[in-house]
Amino acid sequence: MILVRQEIGDVLRDFRLQKGRTLRQVAGKASVALGYLSEVERGQKEASSEILASVAEALDVPISTIMREVGDRIAELEGLQVIPDVVPDDLVASVESEFSLR
């Protein structure tokens, strides 16, 4: 069974580590208890939308980016193909060349 709270926690931890920040730094900036944020990252607690928004702001990452990453990870776990956010350059080039020939 896929636990959304686990995926959210993993994504938050990954972004925090990518930014080189400690739990203490993020918790302080987000005004969230250190222990609570730790439990959220470990998937033991469900964070409210307000907490997620505060943590996203503390990480300087848009909440939409966090939720998109969570969605992509869940899709992969479900065996679904993740759809890229951007059109690959080679596809853009082929479409542009097709339309310029007409």
Coordinates of C-alpha atoms in Angstrom, one line a residue:
M1 CA 0.0 0.0 0.0
I2 CA 1.3 3.5 -0.9
L3 CA 1.3 5.9 2.0
V4 CA 1.0 9.5 0.7
R5 CA 2.4 10.8 4.0
Q6 CA 5.6 8.7 3.5
E7 CA 6.1 10.1 0.0
I8 CA 5.5 13.7 1.2
G9 CA 8.1 13.1 4.0
D10 CA 10.6 11.7 1.6
V11 CA 10.2 14.6 -0.8
L12 CA 10.5 17.2 1.9
R13 CA 13.7 15.4 3.2
D14 CA 15.2 15.2 -0.3
F15 CA 14.6 18.9 -0.9
R16 CA 16.0 19.8 2.5
L17 CA 19.1 17.8 1.9
Q18 CA 19.5 19.2 -1.6
K19 CA 19.4 22.7 -0.1
G20 CA 22.0 21.7 2.5
R21 CA 19.8 22.6 5.4
T22 CA 19.3 20.9 8.8
L23 CA 16.0 19.9 10.3
R24 CA 16.6 22.5 13.0
Q25 CA 17.1 25.3 10.4
V26 CA 14.0 24.4 8.4
A27 CA 11.8 23.8 11.5
G28 CA 12.9 27.2 12.9
K29 CA 12.2 29.1 9.7
A30 CA 8.9 27.3 9.2
S31 CA 7.9 27.8 12.9
V32 CA 7.3 24.1 13.2
A33 CA 8.5 22.0 16.2
L34 CA 11.7 20.1 15.3
G35 CA 10.3 16.8 16.5
Y36 CA 7.1 17.2 14.5
L37 CA 9.0 18.0 11.3
S38 CA 11.2 15.0 11.9
E39 CA 8.1 12.8 12.2
V40 CA 6.6 14.3 9.0
E41 CA 9.8 13.5 7.1
R42 CA 9.8 10.0 8.4
G43 CA 6.2 9.6 7.3
Q44 CA 4.9 9.1 10.9
K45 CA 2.8 12.2 10.9
E46 CA 0.5 13.8 8.3
A47 CA 1.2 17.5 7.8
S48 CA -1.6 20.0 7.3
S49 CA -1.6 22.1 4.1
E50 CA -0.6 25.1 6.3
I51 CA 2.5 23.2 7.6
L52 CA 3.4 22.0 4.1
A53 CA 3.2 25.6 2.9
S54 CA 5.4 26.8 5.7
V55 CA 8.0 24.1 5.1
A56 CA 7.9 24.8 1.4
E57 CA 8.5 28.5 2.0
A58 CA 11.3 27.7 4.5
L59 CA 12.9 25.5 1.8
D60 CA 12.4 28.2 -0.9
V61 CA 10.6 25.6 -3.0
P62 CA 7.1 26.2 -4.5
I63 CA 4.5 24.0 -2.9
S64 CA 3.5 23.0 -6.5
T65 CA 7.0 21.7 -7.1
I66 CA 6.8 19.6 -3.9
M67 CA 3.4 18.2 -4.8
R68 CA 4.4 17.5 -8.4
E69 CA 7.3 15.5 -7.1
V70 CA 5.1 13.6 -4.7
G71 CA 2.6 12.9 -7.5
D72 CA 5.4 11.7 -9.8
R73 CA 6.8 9.3 -7.2
I74 CA 3.3 7.9 -6.5
A75 CA 2.7 7.4 -10.2
E76 CA 6.0 5.5 -10.5
L77 CA 5.0 3.3 -7.5
E78 CA 1.7 2.6 -9.2
G79 CA 3.6 1.6 -12.4
L80 CA 2.3 4.6 -14.4
Q81 CA 4.5 6.5 -16.8
V82 CA 5.5 9.9 -15.5
I83 CA 4.6 12.7 -17.9
P84 CA 7.4 15.3 -18.2
D85 CA 6.6 18.9 -17.4
V86 CA 8.3 20.1 -20.6
V87 CA 8.2 19.0 -24.2
P88 CA 11.6 17.4 -25.2
D89 CA 13.7 19.5 -27.5
D90 CA 13.7 16.8 -30.2
L91 CA 9.9 16.7 -30.3
V92 CA 9.7 20.5 -30.5
A93 CA 12.2 20.5 -33.4
S94 CA 10.2 17.8 -35.3
V95 CA 6.9 19.7 -34.8
E96 CA 8.5 23.0 -35.8
S97 CA 10.0 21.5 -38.9
E98 CA 6.8 19.8 -39.9
F99 CA 4.8 23.1 -39.7
S100 CA 7.5 25.2 -41.4
L101 CA 7.4 22.9 -44.5
R102 CA 3.7 23.7 -45.1

